[in-house]
PDB file of C-alpha atoms and ligand atoms in Angstrom:
ATOM      1  CA  MET F   1      94.414  89.928  97.475  1.00  0.00           C
ATOM      2  CA  GLU F   2      94.441  87.437 100.243  1.00  0.00           C
ATOM      3  CA  LEU F   3      96.851  87.725 102.847  1.00  0.00           C
ATOM      4  CA  HIS F   4      97.198  85.439 105.758  1.00  0.00           C
ATOM      5  CA  ASN F   5      96.182  87.634 108.655  1.00  0.00           C
ATOM      6  CA  SER F   6      92.636  88.954 109.165  1.00  0.00           C
ATOM      7  CA  GLY F   7      93.957  92.310 110.364  1.00  0.00           C
ATOM      8  CA  ALA F   8      96.061  92.322 107.149  1.00  0.00           C
ATOM      9  CA  GLU F   9      95.852  95.839 105.220  1.00  0.00           C
ATOM     10  CA  ILE F  10      96.649  97.280 101.986  1.00  0.00           C
ATOM     11  CA  TYR F  11      96.598 101.151 102.463  1.00  0.00           C
ATOM     12  CA  VAL F  12      96.304 103.376  98.988  1.00  0.00           C
ATOM     13  CA  PRO F  13      96.789 106.875  99.999  1.00  0.00           C
ATOM     14  CA  ASP F  14      95.164 108.125  96.996  1.00  0.00           C
ATOM     15  CA  GLY F  15      92.244 105.857  96.844  1.00  0.00           C
ATOM     16  CA  SER F  16      92.759 104.156  93.565  1.00  0.00           C
ATOM     17  CA  PRO F  17      92.265 100.458  93.506  1.00  0.00           C
ATOM     18  CA  VAL F  18      94.848  98.067  95.065  1.00  0.00           C
ATOM     19  CA  ASP F  19      95.388  96.125  92.053  1.00  0.00           C
ATOM     20  CA  ALA F  20      96.345  98.775  90.264  1.00  0.00           C
ATOM     21  CA  ALA F  21      98.350 100.640  93.207  1.00  0.00           C
ATOM     22  CA  LEU F  22     100.358  97.323  93.501  1.00  0.00           C
ATOM     23  CA  ALA F  23     100.853  97.137  89.418  1.00  0.00           C
ATOM     24  CA  ARG F  24     102.237 100.408  89.389  1.00  0.00           C
ATOM     25  CA  THR F  25     105.089  99.580  92.014  1.00  0.00           C
ATOM     26  CA  THR F  26     108.697  99.872  90.508  1.00  0.00           C
ATOM     27  CA  HIS F  27     110.419 100.230  94.285  1.00  0.00           C
ATOM     28  CA  LEU F  28     109.596  98.335  97.095  1.00  0.00           C
ATOM     29  CA  ALA F  29     110.805  98.502 100.499  1.00  0.00           C
ATOM     30  CA  VAL F  30     109.977  95.437 102.960  1.00  0.00           C
ATOM     31  CA  SER F  31     110.631  96.120 106.746  1.00  0.00           C
ATOM     32  CA  ALA F  32     109.859  94.808 110.613  1.00  0.00           C
ATOM     33  CA  HIS F  33     108.712  97.485 111.961  1.00  0.00           C
ATOM     34  CA  GLN F  34     106.442 100.669 111.089  1.00  0.00           C
ATOM     35  CA  ASP F  35     109.377 103.327 110.647  1.00  0.00           C
ATOM     36  CA  ASP F  36     111.910 101.284 109.591  1.00  0.00           C
ATOM     37  CA  ILE F  37     111.260 101.683 105.649  1.00  0.00           C
ATOM     38  CA  GLU F  38     111.375 105.592 106.376  1.00  0.00           C
ATOM     39  CA  ILE F  39     115.258 105.358 107.748  1.00  0.00           C
ATOM     40  CA  MET F  40     116.469 102.621 105.406  1.00  0.00           C
ATOM     41  CA  ALA F  41     114.740 103.380 102.244  1.00  0.00           C
ATOM     42  CA  TYR F  42     114.097 107.058 102.053  1.00  0.00           C
ATOM     43  CA  HIS F  43     116.400 106.423  98.408  1.00  0.00           C
ATOM     44  CA  GLY F  44     113.149 104.466  96.862  1.00  0.00           C
ATOM     45  CA  ILE F  45     110.837 107.130  98.479  1.00  0.00           C
ATOM     46  CA  LEU F  46     112.700 109.442  96.426  1.00  0.00           C
ATOM     47  CA  GLU F  47     113.234 108.088  93.419  1.00  0.00           C
ATOM     48  CA  CYS F  48     109.710 107.852  92.899  1.00  0.00           C
ATOM     49  CA  PHE F  49     108.428 111.053  94.361  1.00  0.00           C
ATOM     50  CA  GLY F  50     106.475 113.446  91.901  1.00  0.00           C
ATOM     51  CA  ARG F  51     107.419 110.798  89.272  1.00  0.00           C
ATOM     52  CA  PRO F  52     104.375 109.716  87.729  1.00  0.00           C
ATOM     53  CA  ASP F  53     106.260 106.580  86.064  1.00  0.00           C
ATOM     54  CA  ARG F  54     106.922 105.364  89.123  1.00  0.00           C
ATOM     55  CA  GLY F  55     105.475 103.970  92.341  1.00  0.00           C
ATOM     56  CA  PHE F  56     106.674 103.361  96.173  1.00  0.00           C
ATOM     57  CA  THR F  57     104.934 100.542  98.241  1.00  0.00           C
ATOM     58  CA  GLY F  58     105.971  99.886 101.650  1.00  0.00           C
ATOM     59  CA  VAL F  59     105.471  96.497 103.359  1.00  0.00           C
ATOM     60  CA  THR F  60     105.802  96.356 106.891  1.00  0.00           C
ATOM     61  CA  VAL F  61     105.170  92.623 108.225  1.00  0.00           C
ATOM     62  CA  THR F  62     104.780  93.078 112.504  1.00  0.00           C
ATOM     63  CA  ASN F  63     101.924  94.876 113.683  1.00  0.00           C
ATOM     64  CA  GLY F  64     103.860  96.582 116.422  1.00  0.00           C
ATOM     65  CA  SER F  65     102.577  95.272 119.487  1.00  0.00           C
ATOM     66  CA  GLY F  66     105.798  95.164 121.231  1.00  0.00           C
ATOM     67  CA  SER F  67     106.816  98.882 120.709  1.00  0.00           C
ATOM     68  CA  PRO F  68     108.495 100.419 123.605  1.00  0.00           C
ATOM     69  CA  ARG F  69     105.937 103.215 124.955  1.00  0.00           C
ATOM     70  CA  ASP F  70     106.451 106.438 126.883  1.00  0.00           C
ATOM     71  CA  GLY F  71     105.276 110.191 127.711  1.00  0.00           C
ATOM     72  CA  LEU F  72     101.388 110.612 125.997  1.00  0.00           C
ATOM     73  CA  TYR F  73     101.632 106.681 124.782  1.00  0.00           C
ATOM     74  CA  GLY F  74     102.686 105.146 128.319  1.00  0.00           C
ATOM     75  CA  LYS F  75      99.626 104.006 129.119  1.00  0.00           C
ATOM     76  CA  TYR F  76      98.500 102.523 125.921  1.00  0.00           C
ATOM     77  CA  THR F  77      97.471  98.734 125.549  1.00  0.00           C
ATOM     78  CA  ASP F  78      99.373  96.498 123.080  1.00  0.00           C
ATOM     79  CA  VAL F  79      96.417  96.503 121.152  1.00  0.00           C
ATOM     80  CA  GLU F  80      95.736 100.867 121.201  1.00  0.00           C
ATOM     81  CA  MET F  81      99.621 101.020 120.407  1.00  0.00           C
ATOM     82  CA  GLN F  82      99.233  98.506 117.177  1.00  0.00           C
ATOM     83  CA  VAL F  83      96.487 101.286 116.214  1.00  0.00           C
ATOM     84  CA  VAL F  84      99.078 104.124 116.741  1.00  0.00           C
ATOM     85  CA  ARG F  85     101.744 102.670 114.863  1.00  0.00           C
ATOM     86  CA  ARG F  86      99.397 101.774 111.746  1.00  0.00           C
ATOM     87  CA  LYS F  87      97.858 105.166 111.986  1.00  0.00           C
ATOM     88  CA  GLU F  88     101.787 106.954 111.864  1.00  0.00           C
ATOM     89  CA  GLN F  89     102.870 104.398 109.081  1.00  0.00           C
ATOM     90  CA  LYS F  90      99.808 105.809 106.870  1.00  0.00           C
ATOM     91  CA  LYS F  91     100.692 109.118 107.627  1.00  0.00           C
ATOM     92  CA  ALA F  92     103.929 108.443 106.231  1.00  0.00           C
ATOM     93  CA  ALA F  93     102.347 106.662 103.064  1.00  0.00           C
ATOM     94  CA  PHE F  94     100.339 109.957 102.644  1.00  0.00           C
ATOM     95  CA  VAL F  95     103.482 112.289 102.640  1.00  0.00           C
ATOM     96  CA  GLY F  96     105.804 110.385 100.719  1.00  0.00           C
ATOM     97  CA  ASP F  97     103.257 109.827  97.984  1.00  0.00           C
ATOM     98  CA  TYR F  98     103.645 105.939  98.218  1.00  0.00           C
ATOM     99  CA  SER F  99     101.391 104.005  95.637  1.00  0.00           C
ATOM    100  CA  ALA F 100     100.279 101.520  98.603  1.00  0.00           C
ATOM    101  CA  HIS F 101     101.651 100.750 101.945  1.00  0.00           C
ATOM    102  CA  VAL F 102     100.625  96.827 102.711  1.00  0.00           C
ATOM    103  CA  PHE F 103     100.362  96.021 106.765  1.00  0.00           C
ATOM    104  CA  LEU F 104     100.759  92.127 106.867  1.00  0.00           C
ATOM    105  CA  ASP F 105     100.082  92.346 111.073  1.00  0.00           C
ATOM    106  CA  TYR F 106     102.298  89.142 112.271  1.00  0.00           C
ATOM    107  CA  SER F 107     103.967  89.168 115.937  1.00  0.00           C
ATOM    108  CA  SER F 108     107.439  89.682 115.856  1.00  0.00           C
ATOM    109  CA  GLY F 109     107.691  86.042 116.925  1.00  0.00           C
ATOM    110  CA  ALA F 110     105.748  84.626 113.774  1.00  0.00           C
ATOM    111  CA  ILE F 111     108.229  86.734 111.628  1.00  0.00           C
ATOM    112  CA  LYS F 112     111.405  85.118 113.474  1.00  0.00           C
ATOM    113  CA  ASP F 113     109.872  81.284 113.241  1.00  0.00           C
ATOM    114  CA  LYS F 114     111.784  79.855 110.152  1.00  0.00           C
ATOM    115  CA  ALA F 115     108.956  77.276 110.237  1.00  0.00           C
ATOM    116  CA  ASN F 116     106.157  79.861 109.385  1.00  0.00           C
ATOM    117  CA  ALA F 117     105.360  79.472 105.833  1.00  0.00           C
ATOM    118  CA  GLN F 118     102.938  82.542 105.640  1.00  0.00           C
ATOM    119  CA  VAL F 119     105.035  85.160 105.774  1.00  0.00           C
ATOM    120  CA  VAL F 120     106.770  83.876 103.043  1.00  0.00           C
ATOM    121  CA  ASN F 121     103.640  83.267 101.000  1.00  0.00           C
ATOM    122  CA  ASP F 122     102.382  86.630 101.690  1.00  0.00           C
ATOM    123  CA  LEU F 123     105.524  88.352 100.592  1.00  0.00           C
ATOM    124  CA  LYS F 124     105.401  85.997  97.149  1.00  0.00           C
ATOM    125  CA  LYS F 125     101.909  87.401  96.678  1.00  0.00           C
ATOM    126  CA  ILE F 126     102.850  90.918  97.461  1.00  0.00           C
ATOM    127  CA  ILE F 127     106.350  90.933  95.076  1.00  0.00           C
ATOM    128  CA  ALA F 128     104.419  88.888  92.189  1.00  0.00           C
ATOM    129  CA  ALA F 129     101.345  91.308  92.309  1.00  0.00           C
ATOM    130  CA  SER F 130     103.636  94.443  92.003  1.00  0.00           C
ATOM    131  CA  LYS F 131     106.855  93.209  90.278  1.00  0.00           C
ATOM    132  CA  PRO F 132     109.392  95.806  91.648  1.00  0.00           C
ATOM    133  CA  GLN F 133     112.470  96.605  89.773  1.00  0.00           C
ATOM    134  CA  VAL F 134     114.426  97.114  93.287  1.00  0.00           C
ATOM    135  CA  ILE F 135     113.360  95.923  96.815  1.00  0.00           C
ATOM    136  CA  TYR F 136     114.900  97.283  99.942  1.00  0.00           C
ATOM    137  CA  THR F 137     114.955  95.705 103.046  1.00  0.00           C
ATOM    138  CA  HIS F 138     117.269  95.336 106.175  1.00  0.00           C
ATOM    139  CA  ASN F 139     120.844  94.128 105.912  1.00  0.00           C
ATOM    140  CA  LEU F 140     121.923  90.931 107.110  1.00  0.00           C
ATOM    141  CA  ALA F 141     124.364  92.176 109.804  1.00  0.00           C
ATOM    142  CA  ASP F 142     121.693  94.073 111.540  1.00  0.00           C
ATOM    143  CA  LYS F 143     121.726  93.701 115.568  1.00  0.00           C
ATOM    144  CA  HIS F 144     117.606  93.494 115.829  1.00  0.00           C
ATOM    145  CA  ASP F 145     116.569  89.628 115.634  1.00  0.00           C
ATOM    146  CA  THR F 146     112.974  90.951 113.796  1.00  0.00           C
ATOM    147  CA  HIS F 147     114.994  92.860 111.194  1.00  0.00           C
ATOM    148  CA  VAL F 148     117.296  89.933 110.204  1.00  0.00           C
ATOM    149  CA  ALA F 149     114.654  87.509 109.847  1.00  0.00           C
ATOM    150  CA  THR F 150     112.743  90.020 107.981  1.00  0.00           C
ATOM    151  CA  ALA F 151     115.727  89.827 105.468  1.00  0.00           C
ATOM    152  CA  LEU F 152     115.638  85.993 105.279  1.00  0.00           C
ATOM    153  CA  ARG F 153     111.760  85.466 104.880  1.00  0.00           C
ATOM    154  CA  ILE F 154     112.306  88.035 101.622  1.00  0.00           C
ATOM    155  CA  ILE F 155     115.356  86.344 100.318  1.00  0.00           C
ATOM    156  CA  HIS F 156     113.321  82.932 100.774  1.00  0.00           C
ATOM    157  CA  ALA F 157     110.313  84.418  98.916  1.00  0.00           C
ATOM    158  CA  LEU F 158     112.350  85.665  95.997  1.00  0.00           C
ATOM    159  CA  ARG F 159     114.116  82.503  95.444  1.00  0.00           C
ATOM    160  CA  GLU F 160     111.025  80.618  95.428  1.00  0.00           C
ATOM    161  CA  LEU F 161     109.778  82.971  92.444  1.00  0.00           C
ATOM    162  CA  PRO F 162     110.431  82.143  88.965  1.00  0.00           C
ATOM    163  CA  PRO F 163     113.702  84.445  88.254  1.00  0.00           C
ATOM    164  CA  ASP F 164     111.030  87.016  85.907  1.00  0.00           C
ATOM    165  CA  SER F 165     109.279  87.808  88.748  1.00  0.00           C
ATOM    166  CA  ARG F 166     112.128  88.881  90.954  1.00  0.00           C
ATOM    167  CA  PRO F 167     113.572  92.635  91.044  1.00  0.00           C
ATOM    168  CA  GLN F 168     116.875  93.512  89.254  1.00  0.00           C
ATOM    169  CA  HIS F 169     118.172  94.715  92.617  1.00  0.00           C
ATOM    170  CA  LEU F 170     117.601  93.798  96.276  1.00  0.00           C
ATOM    171  CA  TYR F 171     119.336  95.790  98.879  1.00  0.00           C
ATOM    172  CA  GLY F 172     120.108  95.510 102.851  1.00  0.00           C
ATOM    173  CA  CYS F 173     120.079  98.882 104.201  1.00  0.00           C
ATOM    174  CA  GLU F 174     120.434 100.902 107.565  1.00  0.00           C
ATOM    175  CA  VAL F 175     118.484 100.782 110.768  1.00  0.00           C
ATOM    176  CA  TRP F 176     119.901  98.872 113.849  1.00  0.00           C
ATOM    177  CA  ARG F 177     123.733  99.058 112.445  1.00  0.00           C
ATOM    178  CA  SER F 178     125.188 101.926 110.541  1.00  0.00           C
ATOM    179  CA  LEU F 179     127.008 100.073 107.341  1.00  0.00           C
ATOM    180  CA  ASP F 180     129.967 103.011 107.444  1.00  0.00           C
ATOM    181  CA  TRP F 181     132.465  99.630 108.177  1.00  0.00           C
ATOM    182  CA  LEU F 182     131.978  97.907 105.226  1.00  0.00           C
ATOM    183  CA  ASN F 183     135.001  98.713 102.663  1.00  0.00           C
ATOM    184  CA  ASP F 184     134.049 101.293 100.385  1.00  0.00           C
ATOM    185  CA  ASN F 185     134.058  98.956  97.019  1.00  0.00           C
ATOM    186  CA  ASP F 186     131.551  96.742  99.112  1.00  0.00           C
ATOM    187  CA  LYS F 187     128.774  99.906  99.839  1.00  0.00           C
ATOM    188  CA  VAL F 188     125.943 100.252  97.795  1.00  0.00           C
ATOM    189  CA  ILE F 189     125.794 104.358  98.032  1.00  0.00           C
ATOM    190  CA  PHE F 190     122.808 106.332  97.704  1.00  0.00           C
ATOM    191  CA  ASN F 191     122.797 109.957  97.505  1.00  0.00           C
ATOM    192  CA  VAL F 192     119.669 111.204  99.611  1.00  0.00           C
ATOM    193  CA  GLU F 193     120.485 114.914  99.306  1.00  0.00           C
ATOM    194  CA  ALA F 194     117.023 116.003  97.456  1.00  0.00           C
ATOM    195  CA  HIS F 195     113.800 117.119  99.462  1.00  0.00           C
ATOM    196  CA  GLU F 196     115.739 117.150 102.831  1.00  0.00           C
ATOM    197  CA  ASN F 197     112.347 118.636 104.100  1.00  0.00           C
ATOM    198  CA  LEU F 198     110.276 115.697 103.327  1.00  0.00           C
ATOM    199  CA  ALA F 199     113.173 113.242 104.554  1.00  0.00           C
ATOM    200  CA  MET F 200     112.510 114.945 107.877  1.00  0.00           C
ATOM    201  CA  SER F 201     108.389 115.027 107.627  1.00  0.00           C
ATOM    202  CA  LEU F 202     108.827 111.081 107.181  1.00  0.00           C
ATOM    203  CA  VAL F 203     111.024 110.476 110.369  1.00  0.00           C
ATOM    204  CA  GLY F 204     109.005 112.765 112.022  1.00  0.00           C
ATOM    205  CA  VAL F 205     105.558 111.812 111.648  1.00  0.00           C
ATOM    206  CA  PHE F 206     106.409 108.418 114.045  1.00  0.00           C
ATOM    207  CA  ASP F 207     105.762 110.249 117.047  1.00  0.00           C
ATOM    208  CA  SER F 208     104.815 107.232 119.547  1.00  0.00           C
ATOM    209  CA  GLN F 209     108.566 106.115 118.628  1.00  0.00           C
ATOM    210  CA  VAL F 210     110.477 109.452 119.051  1.00  0.00           C
ATOM    211  CA  CYS F 211     108.362 110.424 122.195  1.00  0.00           C
ATOM    212  CA  GLY F 212     110.147 109.223 125.514  1.00  0.00           C
ATOM    213  CA  GLY F 213     113.506 110.386 124.491  1.00  0.00           C
ATOM    214  CA  LYS F 214     114.495 108.188 121.371  1.00  0.00           C
ATOM    215  CA  ARG F 215     115.202 110.816 118.570  1.00  0.00           C
ATOM    216  CA  TYR F 216     115.069 108.372 115.397  1.00  0.00           C
ATOM    217  CA  ASP F 217     114.560 111.588 113.282  1.00  0.00           C
ATOM    218  CA  LEU F 218     117.541 113.129 114.591  1.00  0.00           C
ATOM    219  CA  ALA F 219     119.565 110.147 114.432  1.00  0.00           C
ATOM    220  CA  THR F 220     118.734 109.454 111.086  1.00  0.00           C
ATOM    221  CA  MET F 221     119.382 112.333 109.358  1.00  0.00           C
ATOM    222  CA  GLY F 222     122.328 112.788 111.369  1.00  0.00           C
ATOM    223  CA  ARG F 223     123.417 109.471 110.301  1.00  0.00           C
ATOM    224  CA  ARG F 224     122.914 110.107 106.564  1.00  0.00           C
ATOM    225  CA  ARG F 225     124.994 113.412 107.082  1.00  0.00           C
ATOM    226  CA  ALA F 226     127.969 111.308 108.803  1.00  0.00           C
ATOM    227  CA  ASN F 227     127.819 109.018 106.178  1.00  0.00           C
ATOM    228  CA  ALA F 228     128.440 111.873 103.682  1.00  0.00           C
ATOM    229  CA  THR F 229     131.069 113.680 105.058  1.00  0.00           C
ATOM    230  CA  TYR F 230     133.383 110.759 106.432  1.00  0.00           C
ATOM    231  CA  LEU F 231     133.249 108.608 103.247  1.00  0.00           C
ATOM    232  CA  ALA F 232     136.362 110.013 102.443  1.00  0.00           C
ATOM    233  CA  SER F 233     139.122 112.025 103.605  1.00  0.00           C
ATOM    234  CA  HIS F 234     140.201 113.990 100.849  1.00  0.00           C
ATOM    235  CA  GLY F 235     138.289 116.848  99.188  1.00  0.00           C
ATOM    236  CA  VAL F 236     134.597 118.538  99.872  1.00  0.00           C
ATOM    237  CA  ASP F 237     131.768 116.168 100.306  1.00  0.00           C
ATOM    238  CA  GLU F 238     130.056 115.316  97.253  1.00  0.00           C
ATOM    239  CA  SER F 239     126.857 114.901  98.899  1.00  0.00           C
ATOM    240  CA  THR F 240     125.143 115.991 101.969  1.00  0.00           C
ATOM    241  CA  SER F 241     123.123 112.992 103.085  1.00  0.00           C
ATOM    242  CA  LEU F 242     124.588 109.294 101.942  1.00  0.00           C
ATOM    243  CA  ILE F 243     122.440 105.736 102.869  1.00  0.00           C
ATOM    244  CA  PHE F 244     124.632 103.143 102.597  1.00  0.00           C
ATOM    245  CA  ALA F 245     123.540  99.555 101.932  1.00  0.00           C
ATOM    246  CA  THR F 246     124.722  96.049 101.239  1.00  0.00           C
ATOM    247  CA  ASP F 247     123.843  94.472  97.611  1.00  0.00           C
ATOM    248  CA  LEU F 248     121.822  91.076  98.635  1.00  0.00           C
ATOM    249  CA  THR F 249     121.111  90.356  94.251  1.00  0.00           C
ATOM    250  CA  PRO F 250     123.513  87.482  94.604  1.00  0.00           C
ATOM    251  CA  LEU F 251     121.798  85.840  97.398  1.00  0.00           C
ATOM    252  CA  MET F 252     118.556  86.274  95.724  1.00  0.00           C
ATOM    253  CA  ASN F 253     119.908  84.489  92.572  1.00  0.00           C
ATOM    254  CA  ASP F 254     121.631  81.696  93.814  1.00  0.00           C
ATOM    255  CA  GLY F 255     119.430  79.499  96.189  1.00  0.00           C
ATOM    256  CA  GLN F 256     122.464  77.651  97.068  1.00  0.00           C
ATOM    257  CA  PHE F 257     124.551  80.679  98.663  1.00  0.00           C
ATOM    258  CA  ASP F 258     124.171  80.499 102.507  1.00  0.00           C
ATOM    259  CA  ALA F 259     123.229  84.083 103.983  1.00  0.00           C
ATOM    260  CA  GLY F 260     125.770  83.802 107.087  1.00  0.00           C
ATOM    261  CA  GLU F 261     128.346  82.822 104.196  1.00  0.00           C
ATOM    262  CA  TYR F 262     127.467  85.870 102.711  1.00  0.00           C
ATOM    263  CA  ILE F 263     127.455  88.583 104.880  1.00  0.00           C
ATOM    264  CA  GLN F 264     130.935  87.018 106.561  1.00  0.00           C
ATOM    265  CA  GLY F 265     132.654  87.910 103.111  1.00  0.00           C
ATOM    266  CA  PHE F 266     131.821  91.598 103.821  1.00  0.00           C
ATOM    267  CA  ILE F 267     133.090  90.897 107.414  1.00  0.00           C
ATOM    268  CA  LYS F 268     136.419  88.903 106.087  1.00  0.00           C
ATOM    269  CA  ARG F 269     137.364  91.729 103.876  1.00  0.00           C
ATOM    270  CA  PHE F 270     136.860  94.402 106.353  1.00  0.00           C
ATOM    271  CA  ALA F 271     139.169  92.693 108.595  1.00  0.00           C
ATOM    272  CA  GLN F 272     141.740  92.592 105.891  1.00  0.00           C
ATOM    273  CA  GLU F 273     141.574  96.018 105.573  1.00  0.00           C
ATOM    274  CA  VAL F 274     142.195  96.754 108.760  1.00  0.00           C
ATOM    275  CA  SER F 275     145.040  94.628 108.930  1.00  0.00           C
ATOM    276  CA  SER F 276     146.826  95.384 105.813  1.00  0.00           C
ATOM    277  CA  ARG F 277     146.560  99.203 106.994  1.00  0.00           C
ATOM    278  CA  ILE F 278     148.608  98.444 110.353  1.00  0.00           C
ATOM    279  CA  ALA F 279     150.793  95.902 108.560  1.00  0.00           C
ATOM    280  CA  LYS F 280     152.015  98.760 106.390  1.00  0.00           C
ATOM    281  CA  LEU F 281     152.203 101.418 108.937  1.00  0.00           C
ATOM    282  CA  ALA F 282     153.307  99.664 111.762  1.00  0.00           C
TER     283      ALA F 282
HETATM  284 ZN1   ZN W   1     112.692  98.105 113.416  1.00  0.00          ZN
END
């Protein structure tokens, strides 16, 4: 497959041919950075883990050049940092038994540039070759510009593909903002309590991000635990670990639906829920 950037790469942990690795994909995750997938799309990894009839493929759109660095990595140049981050993502792909991991190698600026057609073209090629049933990406209420831009590019790519090349579900997941605030009937709820050891390994291999005091590994596991415990105030917990998502499928299938308006619908329903409780009790 010809991808736009010369530094783009498709890594296949089990060494099988790239075309075959992409073709066996059933669950695809598209993230801005190395490590986002293991934080937000663990549900997809879990759905495919140890299942010969399923395959999980990750796509990271940026090259990781602007990554924060400290400690062991404090003196690393941008180029050295890109090498470290790609290596860490490959470790995760190996541990998680991914079918493939695609590195598109764009700068953050290129992803945020809405006029950049190359990113959308690369995404279209990957989706057409992998024909996943489910795609996970960032949610539109995330507070990181590159994350939201990534979600918008994947929606754009999917709208340009014929309907039979689109997945059945497109989900926007949690990284830089939890989705605990969504009304419960607006939440897509993924139970991810299985293989906790695997979940911890997947967020733990990104040493360059955790080193320096950002404990994404502990925070991610804690968020999942908090989601499970605080979902319902009555009764015992039905799961010890949940990931929340927004359903972006309607946006993918209706090219006229404005992304801003779509996420505002969730925010308005949340505002109404808060107001109606106050009105009832005040
Ligand atoms: Zn990120």
